[in-house]
Amino acid sequence: MSVQLSEGAIAAIMQGECVTKPVLQVINTRAIATGNGPPRYRVLMSDGVNTLSSFMLATQLNSLVEEERLSAQCICQVNRFIVNSLKDGRRVVILMDLNVLKTADKVGGNIGNPVPYNEGQGQQRSSAPAANAAPSKPQQQNGNLSVAGPAAPKYHAPSNQFGKASALSAVKTPGGSQAKVVPIASLNPYQSKWTICARVTQKGQIRQWSNSRGEGKLFSIELVDESGEIRATAFNDQADKFFPLIELHKVYYFTKGTLKTANKQYTAVKNDYEITFTNETSVVPCDDAQHLPSVQFEFVSISDLENKPKDSIVDVIGICKSYEDVTKIIVKANNREVSKRNVHLMDTSGKLVTATLWGHEAEQFDGSRQPVIAIKGARVSDFGGRSLSVLSSSTVVINPDSPEAFKLRGWFDSEGQLLECASISDVRGGLASGMNTNWKTLFEAKSENLGQGDKADYFSCVATVVHLRKENCMYQACPSQDCNKKVIDQQNGLYRCEKCDREFPNFKYRMMLLVTIADSLEYQWLTCFQETAELILGQNAAFLGELKEKNEQAFEEVFQNANFNTYEFKIRVKQETYNDESRIKATAVDVKPVNYRDYSKRLIASIRRNAQL
């Protein structure tokens, strides 16, 4: 059976009739320059009777053109569209969703002999056969140019099928007048009266600003509908008015506001313009808008972040592999204390990146169940390799309801959690803080010549303490808080610090413990300073110093008990030269008990890798 194009569909659409999933042919596509924003494509389409060049492709469908699936002569079914009326009376049809039924190579040419549709002619549709007439036997269009498949849809009387998604829907403004709802994608600075129906996908806090022109307050929101997204900002009185009224994730009708060119430095929203609320702006809740999408993401793989320039704004999604505790820092610009938390994300690329959360998000974040985290508008930093910072304009969604999140969760639960991921953060400063990355055996660390480069190398291992050198493991240090230099006993009850150039009546004990650690293949001498030495010995330096002076036997027992215990070591290795002799010095950066659950997962993953060799 042959498929006919939906004859008369173009005239029906342009005259405001309800058209259900018309089947049309693409005659041509043309890119339209949009400045720094994503390209827009204008499409010339045919229904077999008329052609019309007033079709615009929504930006989320750009890939169809760029991948050459939507090309001249192909046949497509338009599942959803929006009609927008311009100031001069012309109408633009924005294609929101469509399926390519037949690619151009399977069609072979243009179907029928369509003529351009002319709105000014006011074509009569009252008796058009495609509108209400009973279906007739499909006609052959240019012989072999008919397309095999199901019959083209016929049209019915106007209905409410498109509801508020259509530009023909209207909302009452506070003044009582009716306002047409237009798509976000159609907004431009030359429009003075408009109404959009959009979901609030991001809402920032009220912030104070001050510059040469004065001072004030503002807050910003991000809005999305089926055609695209846009940023809106309210200043001063408008900020006070609208901040308590607008709720995150709710849908509203927004009427009137000033449109200006967007500042891409402060936002990742894919729109050339942004809205500024004015005294004439109105915001009315919309209770029936389940069709509107939530946050729109364009995810970048974590492995691709290494190629992104500094200060790029990106969208990422990853599993929270681990996270750090909240810390407080002082912002130098305003001497204000803010909360900060580092979260370590991994994706199917096997790479891991550190993302920094700030303020309320840092304090409220719970990564204990390793959630999927999607971040829109994170800024790329080159501090320590590649890392991400969540901005005030960023949107963080925990366990989003999206195909990407479901796919990532399934991958992590089945195999990802067993992988040994490589961090792209802190490559210059060692391991990402709090992360068990770069796991190696002691043999692997030596065979790979770690530490022999210009900079220090870092790795983690599981090893057992097999020997501790107690001789000279402690020294008497300066009691000043920020000084750990060795003091000189003046033999008069005072202790002198050369660095501080002072004498003190007391001192503090500091530890510098040499231990030998070993795993199943190799051993390594390791220097442990205060905190790591205290953890291995199970006692603090002050107690050990007192024990050494008063009870030598108990002091010996502490060292004996510390032998043959197994730990997770994070080790810094660097080649040093002393008396013209070069050697690798290994220092314990961190020591902690073995997490046998994670250790077992790494061993299983290693067995699987080796089994595939």
Coordinates of C-alpha atoms in Angstrom, one line a residue:
M1 CA 0.0 0.0 0.0
S2 CA 1.2 3.5 -0.9
V3 CA 1.7 6.4 1.5
Q4 CA 0.5 9.8 0.3
L5 CA 1.7 13.0 1.7
S6 CA -0.9 14.7 3.8
E7 CA -2.3 16.9 1.1
G8 CA -3.7 20.1 2.3
A9 CA -1.9 19.9 5.6
I10 CA 0.1 23.1 5.0
A11 CA -3.0 25.2 4.3
A12 CA -4.7 23.7 7.3
I13 CA -1.8 24.5 9.6
M14 CA -1.5 28.1 8.3
Q15 CA -5.3 28.7 8.7
G16 CA -5.3 27.6 12.3
E17 CA -6.9 24.2 12.0
C18 CA -5.9 21.3 14.2
V19 CA -3.6 19.0 12.2
T20 CA -2.6 15.6 13.6
K21 CA 0.8 14.2 12.7
P22 CA 1.0 15.4 9.1
V23 CA 3.3 13.5 6.7
L24 CA 5.4 16.0 4.7
Q25 CA 8.4 16.0 2.4
V26 CA 11.5 18.1 2.9
I27 CA 12.4 20.1 -0.2
N28 CA 15.4 21.9 1.3
T29 CA 17.1 23.0 4.6
R30 CA 19.0 26.2 5.2
A31 CA 21.1 27.2 8.2
I32 CA 20.4 30.7 9.7
A33 CA 23.2 32.6 11.4
T34 CA 22.5 33.1 15.1
G35 CA 25.7 34.7 16.4
N36 CA 27.3 32.7 19.2
G37 CA 24.3 30.5 19.8
P38 CA 23.5 27.1 18.3
P39 CA 22.5 27.2 14.6
R40 CA 18.9 27.4 13.6
Y41 CA 17.6 25.6 10.5
R42 CA 14.9 26.8 8.2
V43 CA 13.1 24.0 6.3
L44 CA 11.1 24.2 3.0
M45 CA 8.5 21.5 3.2
S46 CA 5.8 20.1 0.8
D47 CA 2.5 18.3 1.4
G48 CA 2.2 17.4 -2.3
V49 CA -0.1 20.3 -3.0
N50 CA 1.8 23.3 -1.4
T51 CA 5.3 24.1 -0.3
L52 CA 6.1 26.4 2.6
S53 CA 9.4 27.8 3.8
S54 CA 8.1 29.0 7.2
F55 CA 9.1 25.8 9.0
M56 CA 11.8 26.2 11.7
L57 CA 13.5 23.3 13.3
A58 CA 13.7 23.4 17.2
T59 CA 17.4 23.4 18.3
Q60 CA 17.0 20.0 20.0
L61 CA 16.4 18.5 16.5
N62 CA 19.5 20.1 15.0
S63 CA 21.3 16.7 15.0
L64 CA 18.9 15.4 12.4
V65 CA 20.2 17.9 9.9
E66 CA 23.9 17.7 11.0
E67 CA 23.8 13.9 10.7
E68 CA 22.1 14.3 7.3
R69 CA 19.1 12.2 8.4
L70 CA 16.8 15.2 7.6
S71 CA 17.8 16.2 4.1
A72 CA 16.2 17.2 0.8
Q73 CA 13.5 14.8 -0.5
C74 CA 13.2 12.7 2.7
I75 CA 9.7 12.0 4.1
C76 CA 8.9 12.8 7.7
Q77 CA 6.0 12.7 10.1
V78 CA 5.6 15.8 12.2
N79 CA 4.5 14.6 15.7
R80 CA 4.4 18.0 17.4
F81 CA 4.7 21.6 16.3
I82 CA 4.0 25.2 17.5
V83 CA 2.7 28.0 15.3
N84 CA 4.0 31.4 16.1
S85 CA 2.5 34.6 14.8
L86 CA 5.0 37.4 14.0
K87 CA 4.3 41.1 14.4
D88 CA 3.8 41.5 10.6
G89 CA 1.1 38.8 10.6
R90 CA 3.2 36.1 9.1
R91 CA 3.2 32.7 10.8
V92 CA 6.2 30.5 11.6
V93 CA 5.8 26.8 12.3
I94 CA 8.4 25.5 14.8
L95 CA 8.9 21.7 14.5
M96 CA 9.2 20.3 18.0
D97 CA 9.3 16.5 17.3
L98 CA 9.4 14.5 14.1
N99 CA 10.3 11.1 12.7
V100 CA 12.0 10.5 9.4
L101 CA 9.9 7.8 7.7
K102 CA 12.0 7.5 4.5
T103 CA 15.4 8.8 3.8
A104 CA 16.1 10.7 0.7
D105 CA 17.9 7.8 -1.0
K106 CA 14.8 5.7 -0.7
V107 CA 12.5 8.4 -2.1
G108 CA 14.3 9.4 -5.2
G109 CA 12.8 12.8 -5.9
N110 CA 10.1 15.3 -5.1
I111 CA 6.6 14.0 -4.8
G112 CA 3.8 15.6 -6.8
N113 CA 3.8 19.1 -8.3
P114 CA 3.4 21.4 -5.3
V115 CA 3.1 25.2 -5.6
P116 CA 4.2 27.7 -3.0
Y117 CA 1.5 28.4 -0.4
N118 CA 0.6 32.1 -0.4
E119 CA -1.1 33.3 2.8
G120 CA -2.4 36.4 1.0
Q121 CA -4.6 34.3 -1.4
G122 CA -6.7 33.1 1.5
Q123 CA -7.2 29.7 0.0
Q124 CA -10.6 28.2 0.7
R125 CA -10.5 25.2 2.9
S126 CA -14.2 24.6 3.5
S127 CA -14.4 21.9 0.9
A128 CA -10.9 20.7 0.9
P129 CA -10.9 17.0 0.5
A130 CA -8.1 16.5 3.1
A131 CA -10.1 18.3 5.8
N132 CA -13.3 16.4 6.3
A133 CA -14.0 14.3 3.3
A134 CA -14.0 10.5 3.5
P135 CA -10.6 9.0 2.6
S136 CA -10.4 8.4 -1.2
K137 CA -8.2 5.8 -2.9
P138 CA -4.6 6.9 -2.8
Q139 CA -3.5 8.5 -6.0
Q140 CA -0.2 7.6 -7.7
Q141 CA 2.3 10.5 -7.4
N142 CA 4.7 10.6 -10.3
G143 CA 4.6 6.8 -10.6
N144 CA 7.6 5.3 -8.8
L145 CA 7.9 8.4 -6.5
S146 CA 5.1 7.2 -4.2
V147 CA 6.4 6.0 -0.8
A148 CA 5.5 2.6 0.5
G149 CA 4.1 2.5 4.0
P150 CA 0.9 3.3 6.0
A151 CA -1.6 5.8 4.7
A152 CA -1.2 9.5 5.4
P153 CA -3.3 10.8 8.2
K154 CA -6.5 12.7 7.4
Y155 CA -7.6 15.8 9.4
H156 CA -10.5 16.3 11.7
A157 CA -12.3 19.3 13.1
P158 CA -10.3 21.6 15.4
S159 CA -9.8 20.2 18.8
N160 CA -7.8 20.9 22.0
Q161 CA -5.1 18.4 21.1
F162 CA -2.2 20.8 21.3
G163 CA -3.6 22.7 24.4
K164 CA -1.1 25.1 25.9
A165 CA 1.7 23.8 23.8
S166 CA 0.3 25.6 20.8
A167 CA 0.9 29.2 20.1
L168 CA -2.8 29.5 19.5
S169 CA -3.5 28.9 23.2
A170 CA -4.1 32.0 25.3
V171 CA -3.9 33.1 28.9
K172 CA -5.7 36.0 30.7
T173 CA -3.3 38.7 31.8
P174 CA -3.8 40.5 35.1
G175 CA -5.5 43.3 33.1
G176 CA -8.1 40.8 31.9
S177 CA -7.0 40.7 28.2
Q178 CA -6.1 37.5 26.3
A179 CA -2.5 37.0 25.4
K180 CA -1.2 34.4 22.9
V181 CA 1.4 32.0 24.3
V182 CA 4.6 32.0 22.1
P183 CA 7.5 29.6 22.3
I184 CA 10.8 30.7 23.9
A185 CA 12.6 30.1 20.7
S186 CA 10.7 32.9 19.0
L187 CA 11.5 35.6 21.5
N188 CA 13.7 38.5 20.3
P189 CA 14.4 42.1 21.3
Y190 CA 11.9 43.4 18.6
Q191 CA 8.9 42.0 20.4
S192 CA 7.2 44.3 23.0
K193 CA 4.2 42.1 24.0
W194 CA 4.6 38.4 24.5
T195 CA 3.7 35.6 26.9
I196 CA 5.5 32.4 27.4
C197 CA 4.6 29.3 29.3
A198 CA 7.7 27.8 30.9
R199 CA 9.1 25.7 33.7
V200 CA 11.5 27.1 36.2
T201 CA 14.5 24.7 36.1
Q202 CA 17.0 26.8 38.1
K203 CA 16.5 29.5 40.7
G204 CA 19.4 31.4 42.3
Q205 CA 19.5 33.2 45.6
I206 CA 19.2 36.9 45.9
R207 CA 22.6 38.5 45.6
Q208 CA 23.9 42.0 46.3
W209 CA 25.8 43.9 43.7
S210 CA 27.8 47.1 43.8
N211 CA 29.7 49.0 41.1
S212 CA 30.4 52.5 39.9
R213 CA 26.7 53.0 39.0
G214 CA 25.4 52.1 42.4
E215 CA 24.3 49.1 44.3
G216 CA 21.3 46.8 44.5
K217 CA 20.1 43.2 44.5
L218 CA 19.2 40.6 41.9
F219 CA 18.2 37.0 41.4
S220 CA 18.1 34.9 38.2
I221 CA 16.0 32.0 37.0
E222 CA 16.3 29.6 34.0
L223 CA 13.1 28.8 32.0
V224 CA 12.4 26.0 29.6
D225 CA 9.6 25.0 27.2
E226 CA 9.4 22.6 24.3
S227 CA 11.2 25.0 22.0
G228 CA 14.2 25.9 24.1
E229 CA 15.4 27.7 27.2
I230 CA 16.2 31.2 28.4
R231 CA 17.6 33.0 31.4
A232 CA 15.6 35.7 33.2
T233 CA 16.8 38.2 35.9
A234 CA 14.9 40.4 38.3
F235 CA 16.6 43.5 39.9
N236 CA 15.8 45.4 43.1
D237 CA 12.0 45.9 43.5
Q238 CA 11.3 43.1 41.0
A239 CA 13.6 40.8 42.9
D240 CA 11.7 41.5 46.1
K241 CA 8.4 41.1 44.3
F242 CA 9.0 37.9 42.4
F243 CA 11.5 35.9 44.5
P244 CA 8.9 34.6 47.0
L245 CA 6.4 34.0 44.2
I246 CA 8.5 31.8 41.9
E247 CA 9.2 28.2 42.9
L248 CA 11.7 25.9 41.4
H249 CA 10.3 23.3 39.0
K250 CA 6.9 25.0 38.8
V251 CA 5.3 26.2 35.6
Y252 CA 4.2 29.8 35.0
Y253 CA 3.0 32.2 32.4
F254 CA 5.5 35.0 32.0
T255 CA 4.2 38.2 30.3
K256 CA 6.3 41.1 29.2
G257 CA 9.9 41.9 29.9
T258 CA 13.0 43.4 28.3
L259 CA 15.0 41.1 26.0
K260 CA 18.7 41.8 25.5
T261 CA 21.7 39.9 24.2
A262 CA 22.8 37.2 26.7
N263 CA 26.1 37.5 28.5
K264 CA 27.6 34.0 27.9
Q265 CA 30.2 34.5 30.5
Y266 CA 27.7 34.0 33.3
T267 CA 25.4 31.3 31.9
A268 CA 25.4 28.1 29.9
V269 CA 21.8 28.6 28.7
K270 CA 21.5 27.9 25.0
N271 CA 19.9 31.2 23.9
D272 CA 21.2 34.4 22.3
Y273 CA 18.9 36.5 24.5
E274 CA 17.9 36.8 28.1
I275 CA 15.0 38.4 29.9
T276 CA 15.0 41.3 32.4
F277 CA 11.9 41.7 34.5
T278 CA 10.3 45.2 34.5
N279 CA 7.4 46.9 36.2
E280 CA 5.1 45.6 33.5
T281 CA 6.2 41.9 34.0
S282 CA 3.5 39.5 35.3
V283 CA 4.0 36.0 36.5
V284 CA 0.9 33.7 36.6
P285 CA 1.0 30.0 37.8
C286 CA 0.1 27.4 35.2
D287 CA -1.5 24.3 36.6
D288 CA -1.8 22.2 33.4
A289 CA 1.6 21.9 31.8
Q290 CA 2.9 18.4 32.3
H291 CA 4.0 18.4 28.7
L292 CA 6.8 20.8 29.4
P293 CA 10.3 19.3 29.8
S294 CA 12.5 19.7 32.8
V295 CA 16.2 20.8 32.7
Q296 CA 17.8 20.4 29.2
F297 CA 21.3 18.9 29.3
E298 CA 24.0 18.5 26.7
F299 CA 26.3 16.2 28.5
V300 CA 30.1 16.1 28.0
S301 CA 32.0 12.9 28.8
I302 CA 34.3 13.3 31.7
S303 CA 37.2 12.0 29.6
D304 CA 36.5 14.9 27.1
L305 CA 37.0 17.5 29.9
E306 CA 40.7 17.2 29.4
N307 CA 40.3 18.9 26.0
K308 CA 38.0 21.6 27.2
P309 CA 39.6 25.1 27.6
K310 CA 39.7 26.8 31.0
D311 CA 36.5 28.5 32.1
S312 CA 34.4 26.5 29.6
I313 CA 30.8 26.0 30.7
V314 CA 29.7 22.4 30.4
D315 CA 27.0 19.9 31.4
V316 CA 28.2 16.6 33.0
I317 CA 26.7 13.5 34.5
G318 CA 28.4 11.0 36.7
I319 CA 28.2 8.6 39.6
C320 CA 29.3 10.0 43.0
K321 CA 32.2 7.6 43.5
S322 CA 33.1 9.4 46.8
Y323 CA 32.8 12.7 48.5
E324 CA 34.7 14.8 51.1
D325 CA 33.5 16.5 54.3
V326 CA 32.3 20.1 54.2
T327 CA 34.9 22.6 54.9
K328 CA 34.7 26.4 55.5
I329 CA 36.7 28.9 53.6
I330 CA 36.9 32.7 53.7
V331 CA 36.2 34.5 50.4
K332 CA 38.8 37.3 50.2
A333 CA 36.7 39.6 48.1
N334 CA 34.1 40.2 50.8
N335 CA 35.6 38.4 53.8
R336 CA 32.6 36.1 53.9
E337 CA 32.7 32.5 55.1
V338 CA 31.2 29.9 52.7
S339 CA 30.9 26.1 52.8
K340 CA 32.7 24.0 50.3
R341 CA 32.6 20.2 49.5
N342 CA 34.4 18.2 46.8
V343 CA 32.5 15.5 45.1
H344 CA 34.3 12.9 42.9
L345 CA 32.3 11.9 39.8
M346 CA 33.0 9.0 37.3
D347 CA 31.2 7.9 34.1
T348 CA 31.4 5.1 31.6
S349 CA 34.7 6.6 30.2
G350 CA 36.4 5.2 33.3
K351 CA 37.7 8.7 34.2
L352 CA 37.0 10.6 37.4
V353 CA 36.7 14.3 38.0
T354 CA 36.4 16.5 41.1
A355 CA 33.5 18.8 41.3
T356 CA 33.2 21.5 44.0
L357 CA 29.8 22.3 45.5
W358 CA 29.3 25.5 47.4
G359 CA 27.1 27.0 50.1
H360 CA 23.7 25.3 50.8
E361 CA 24.3 22.6 48.2
A362 CA 27.6 21.6 49.8
E363 CA 26.0 21.4 53.2
Q364 CA 22.9 19.5 52.2
F365 CA 24.6 17.0 49.8
D366 CA 24.4 13.3 50.8
G367 CA 26.6 11.0 48.7
S368 CA 26.4 8.0 51.0
R369 CA 24.4 6.0 48.5
Q370 CA 26.5 6.9 45.5
P371 CA 23.8 8.8 43.6
V372 CA 23.9 9.9 39.9
I373 CA 24.6 13.6 39.8
A374 CA 23.8 15.8 36.7
I375 CA 25.3 19.3 36.7
K376 CA 24.2 21.9 34.2
G377 CA 26.5 24.8 33.6
A378 CA 29.6 23.8 35.6
R379 CA 32.8 25.8 35.0
V380 CA 36.0 23.9 33.9
S381 CA 39.1 24.8 35.9
D382 CA 42.7 23.9 35.2
F383 CA 43.7 23.9 38.8
G384 CA 45.3 20.5 39.4
G385 CA 44.6 19.0 36.0
R386 CA 40.9 19.4 35.2
S387 CA 38.2 20.0 37.8
L388 CA 34.7 21.5 37.9
S389 CA 33.2 24.2 40.0
V390 CA 29.4 24.6 40.5
L391 CA 28.4 28.2 40.0
S392 CA 25.5 30.1 41.4
S393 CA 23.9 29.8 37.9
S394 CA 24.5 26.0 37.7
T395 CA 21.8 23.4 38.2
V396 CA 22.5 20.3 40.2
V397 CA 20.0 17.4 39.9
I398 CA 20.4 14.3 42.1
N399 CA 19.3 11.0 40.5
P400 CA 17.6 12.7 37.5
D401 CA 14.7 10.9 35.8
S402 CA 16.5 10.6 32.4
P403 CA 17.7 7.8 30.1
E404 CA 21.3 8.9 30.6
A405 CA 21.0 8.5 34.4
F406 CA 19.3 5.1 34.1
K407 CA 22.0 3.9 31.7
L408 CA 24.8 5.2 34.0
R409 CA 23.3 3.6 37.1
G410 CA 22.9 0.2 35.4
W411 CA 26.5 0.4 34.1
F412 CA 27.9 1.3 37.6
D413 CA 26.0 -1.4 39.5
S414 CA 26.9 -4.1 37.0
E415 CA 30.6 -3.3 36.3
G416 CA 31.6 0.3 36.9
Q417 CA 32.0 0.0 40.6
L418 CA 34.6 -2.7 40.0
L419 CA 36.7 -0.5 37.8
E420 CA 39.9 1.2 38.8
C421 CA 39.2 4.7 37.6
A422 CA 41.8 7.3 36.7
S423 CA 41.4 10.8 38.0
I424 CA 41.9 13.8 35.7
S425 CA 41.9 16.1 38.7
D426 CA 44.9 17.0 40.8
V427 CA 47.4 15.4 38.4
R428 CA 50.0 18.0 39.4
G429 CA 49.3 17.9 43.1
G430 CA 49.0 14.1 43.4
L431 CA 45.8 12.2 44.1
A432 CA 42.4 13.9 44.4
S433 CA 41.9 14.4 48.1
G434 CA 40.0 11.6 49.7
M435 CA 40.3 9.4 46.7
N436 CA 41.7 5.8 46.5
T437 CA 42.9 6.2 42.9
N438 CA 46.0 5.0 41.1
W439 CA 46.2 1.7 42.9
K440 CA 49.4 -0.3 42.4
T441 CA 51.5 -3.0 43.9
L442 CA 54.9 -2.1 45.2
F443 CA 56.4 -4.1 42.4
E444 CA 54.4 -2.1 39.8
A445 CA 55.4 1.2 41.3
K446 CA 59.1 0.3 41.0
S447 CA 58.9 -1.3 37.6
E448 CA 57.1 1.8 36.2
N449 CA 60.0 4.0 37.6
L450 CA 57.6 6.2 39.6
G451 CA 59.3 9.2 41.2
Q452 CA 62.1 9.5 38.6
G453 CA 60.5 12.3 36.7
D454 CA 60.8 16.0 37.3
K455 CA 57.8 16.0 39.6
A456 CA 56.8 13.7 42.4
D457 CA 54.5 10.7 41.7
Y458 CA 51.7 9.4 43.9
F459 CA 50.2 6.0 44.2
S460 CA 48.1 3.9 46.7
C461 CA 48.8 0.4 47.8
V462 CA 47.7 -2.2 50.4
A463 CA 50.8 -3.3 52.4
T464 CA 51.9 -4.8 55.7
V465 CA 54.3 -3.2 58.2
V466 CA 57.2 -5.7 58.6
H467 CA 59.7 -3.6 60.4
L468 CA 59.9 -0.3 62.4
R469 CA 63.1 1.5 63.2
K470 CA 62.6 3.0 66.7
E471 CA 66.1 4.6 66.8
N472 CA 65.9 8.4 66.3
C473 CA 62.1 8.1 65.6
M474 CA 61.3 11.1 67.8
Y475 CA 62.8 14.5 68.3
Q476 CA 62.3 17.5 70.6
A477 CA 60.6 20.3 68.5
C478 CA 59.8 23.9 68.9
P479 CA 56.5 24.3 70.8
S480 CA 55.3 27.2 68.6
Q481 CA 52.2 26.3 66.7
D482 CA 53.5 26.8 63.2
C483 CA 57.1 25.6 63.8
N484 CA 58.3 22.0 63.9
K485 CA 62.0 22.7 63.9
K486 CA 64.3 20.8 66.3
V487 CA 65.3 22.7 69.4
I488 CA 68.7 22.7 71.1
D489 CA 68.8 21.8 74.8
Q490 CA 70.6 24.7 76.5
Q491 CA 71.3 22.6 79.6
N492 CA 69.7 25.3 81.8
G493 CA 66.0 24.3 81.5
L494 CA 65.5 26.2 78.3
Y495 CA 65.3 25.0 74.7
R496 CA 66.4 27.2 71.8
C497 CA 64.7 27.3 68.3
E498 CA 67.1 28.7 65.7
K499 CA 64.3 29.4 63.3
C500 CA 62.2 31.4 65.8
D501 CA 65.3 32.8 67.4
R502 CA 63.8 32.2 70.8
E503 CA 64.3 30.1 73.9
F504 CA 61.4 28.2 75.5
P505 CA 61.0 26.4 78.8
N506 CA 59.4 23.4 77.1
F507 CA 59.2 21.5 73.8
K508 CA 56.9 19.2 72.0
Y509 CA 57.7 15.7 70.6
R510 CA 57.6 15.2 66.8
M511 CA 57.8 11.9 65.0
M512 CA 59.8 10.9 62.0
L513 CA 59.4 7.1 61.8
L514 CA 61.1 4.8 59.3
V515 CA 59.2 1.7 58.5
T516 CA 59.5 -1.2 56.0
I517 CA 56.3 -2.2 54.3
A518 CA 55.7 -5.2 52.0
D519 CA 53.1 -6.8 49.9
S520 CA 53.1 -10.1 48.1
L521 CA 55.8 -9.1 45.6
E522 CA 58.0 -6.3 46.9
Y523 CA 59.0 -4.2 50.0
Q524 CA 59.7 -0.5 50.4
W525 CA 61.3 1.7 53.1
L526 CA 58.8 4.5 54.0
T527 CA 59.1 7.7 56.0
C528 CA 56.1 8.5 58.2
F529 CA 55.7 11.8 59.9
Q530 CA 53.6 12.8 62.8
E531 CA 50.0 11.9 61.9
T532 CA 50.8 8.8 59.9
A533 CA 53.4 7.6 62.5
E534 CA 50.9 8.0 65.3
L535 CA 48.3 6.0 63.4
I536 CA 50.7 3.1 62.8
L537 CA 51.9 3.1 66.4
G538 CA 48.4 3.6 67.9
Q539 CA 49.7 6.3 70.3
N540 CA 50.3 10.1 70.1
A541 CA 53.8 11.5 70.2
A542 CA 53.5 13.2 73.6
F543 CA 52.5 9.9 75.2
L544 CA 55.3 8.0 73.5
G545 CA 57.9 10.6 74.5
E546 CA 56.9 10.3 78.1
L547 CA 56.9 6.5 77.8
K548 CA 60.4 6.5 76.4
E549 CA 61.7 8.5 79.3
K550 CA 59.9 6.6 82.0
N551 CA 59.3 3.0 80.8
E552 CA 61.6 1.7 78.1
Q553 CA 60.0 -1.8 78.1
A554 CA 56.5 -0.4 77.5
F555 CA 57.9 1.8 74.7
E556 CA 59.4 -1.3 73.1
E557 CA 56.0 -3.2 73.3
V558 CA 54.3 -0.3 71.4
F559 CA 56.7 -1.0 68.5
Q560 CA 56.3 -4.7 68.7
N561 CA 52.5 -4.5 68.6
A562 CA 52.6 -2.2 65.6
N563 CA 54.4 -4.9 63.5
F564 CA 52.5 -7.0 60.9
N565 CA 49.5 -4.8 60.7
T566 CA 48.1 -4.1 57.2
Y567 CA 47.0 -0.7 56.0
E568 CA 46.1 1.3 52.9
F569 CA 49.0 3.6 52.2
K570 CA 49.0 6.7 50.0
I571 CA 52.6 7.3 49.0
R572 CA 54.6 10.1 47.5
V573 CA 57.8 9.0 45.6
K574 CA 60.5 11.4 44.4
Q575 CA 64.1 11.0 43.4
E576 CA 66.5 12.8 45.7
T577 CA 70.3 13.3 45.5
Y578 CA 72.5 13.2 48.6
N579 CA 76.3 13.1 48.5
D580 CA 76.2 12.6 44.7
E581 CA 74.0 9.5 45.2
S582 CA 70.5 9.4 43.8
R583 CA 67.8 7.4 45.4
I584 CA 64.0 7.2 45.6
K585 CA 62.5 8.6 48.8
A586 CA 59.0 7.4 49.7
T587 CA 56.8 9.3 52.1
A588 CA 53.5 8.3 53.6
V589 CA 50.9 10.9 52.7
D590 CA 48.1 9.0 54.4
V591 CA 47.6 5.8 56.3
K592 CA 44.3 4.2 57.2
P593 CA 42.8 0.8 57.9
V594 CA 42.0 -1.4 54.8
N595 CA 38.5 -1.1 53.4
Y596 CA 38.2 -4.8 52.6
R597 CA 34.9 -4.4 50.7
D598 CA 36.5 -2.0 48.2
Y599 CA 39.8 -4.0 48.2
S600 CA 37.9 -7.1 47.3
K601 CA 36.2 -5.3 44.4
R602 CA 39.5 -4.2 43.0
L603 CA 41.0 -7.7 43.3
I604 CA 37.9 -9.1 41.4
A605 CA 38.3 -6.4 38.7
S606 CA 42.0 -7.3 38.4
I607 CA 41.2 -11.0 38.1
R608 CA 38.7 -10.3 35.3
R609 CA 41.2 -8.1 33.4
N610 CA 43.9 -10.7 33.7
A611 CA 41.5 -13.4 32.6
Q612 CA 40.9 -11.6 29.3
L613 CA 44.6 -11.4 28.4

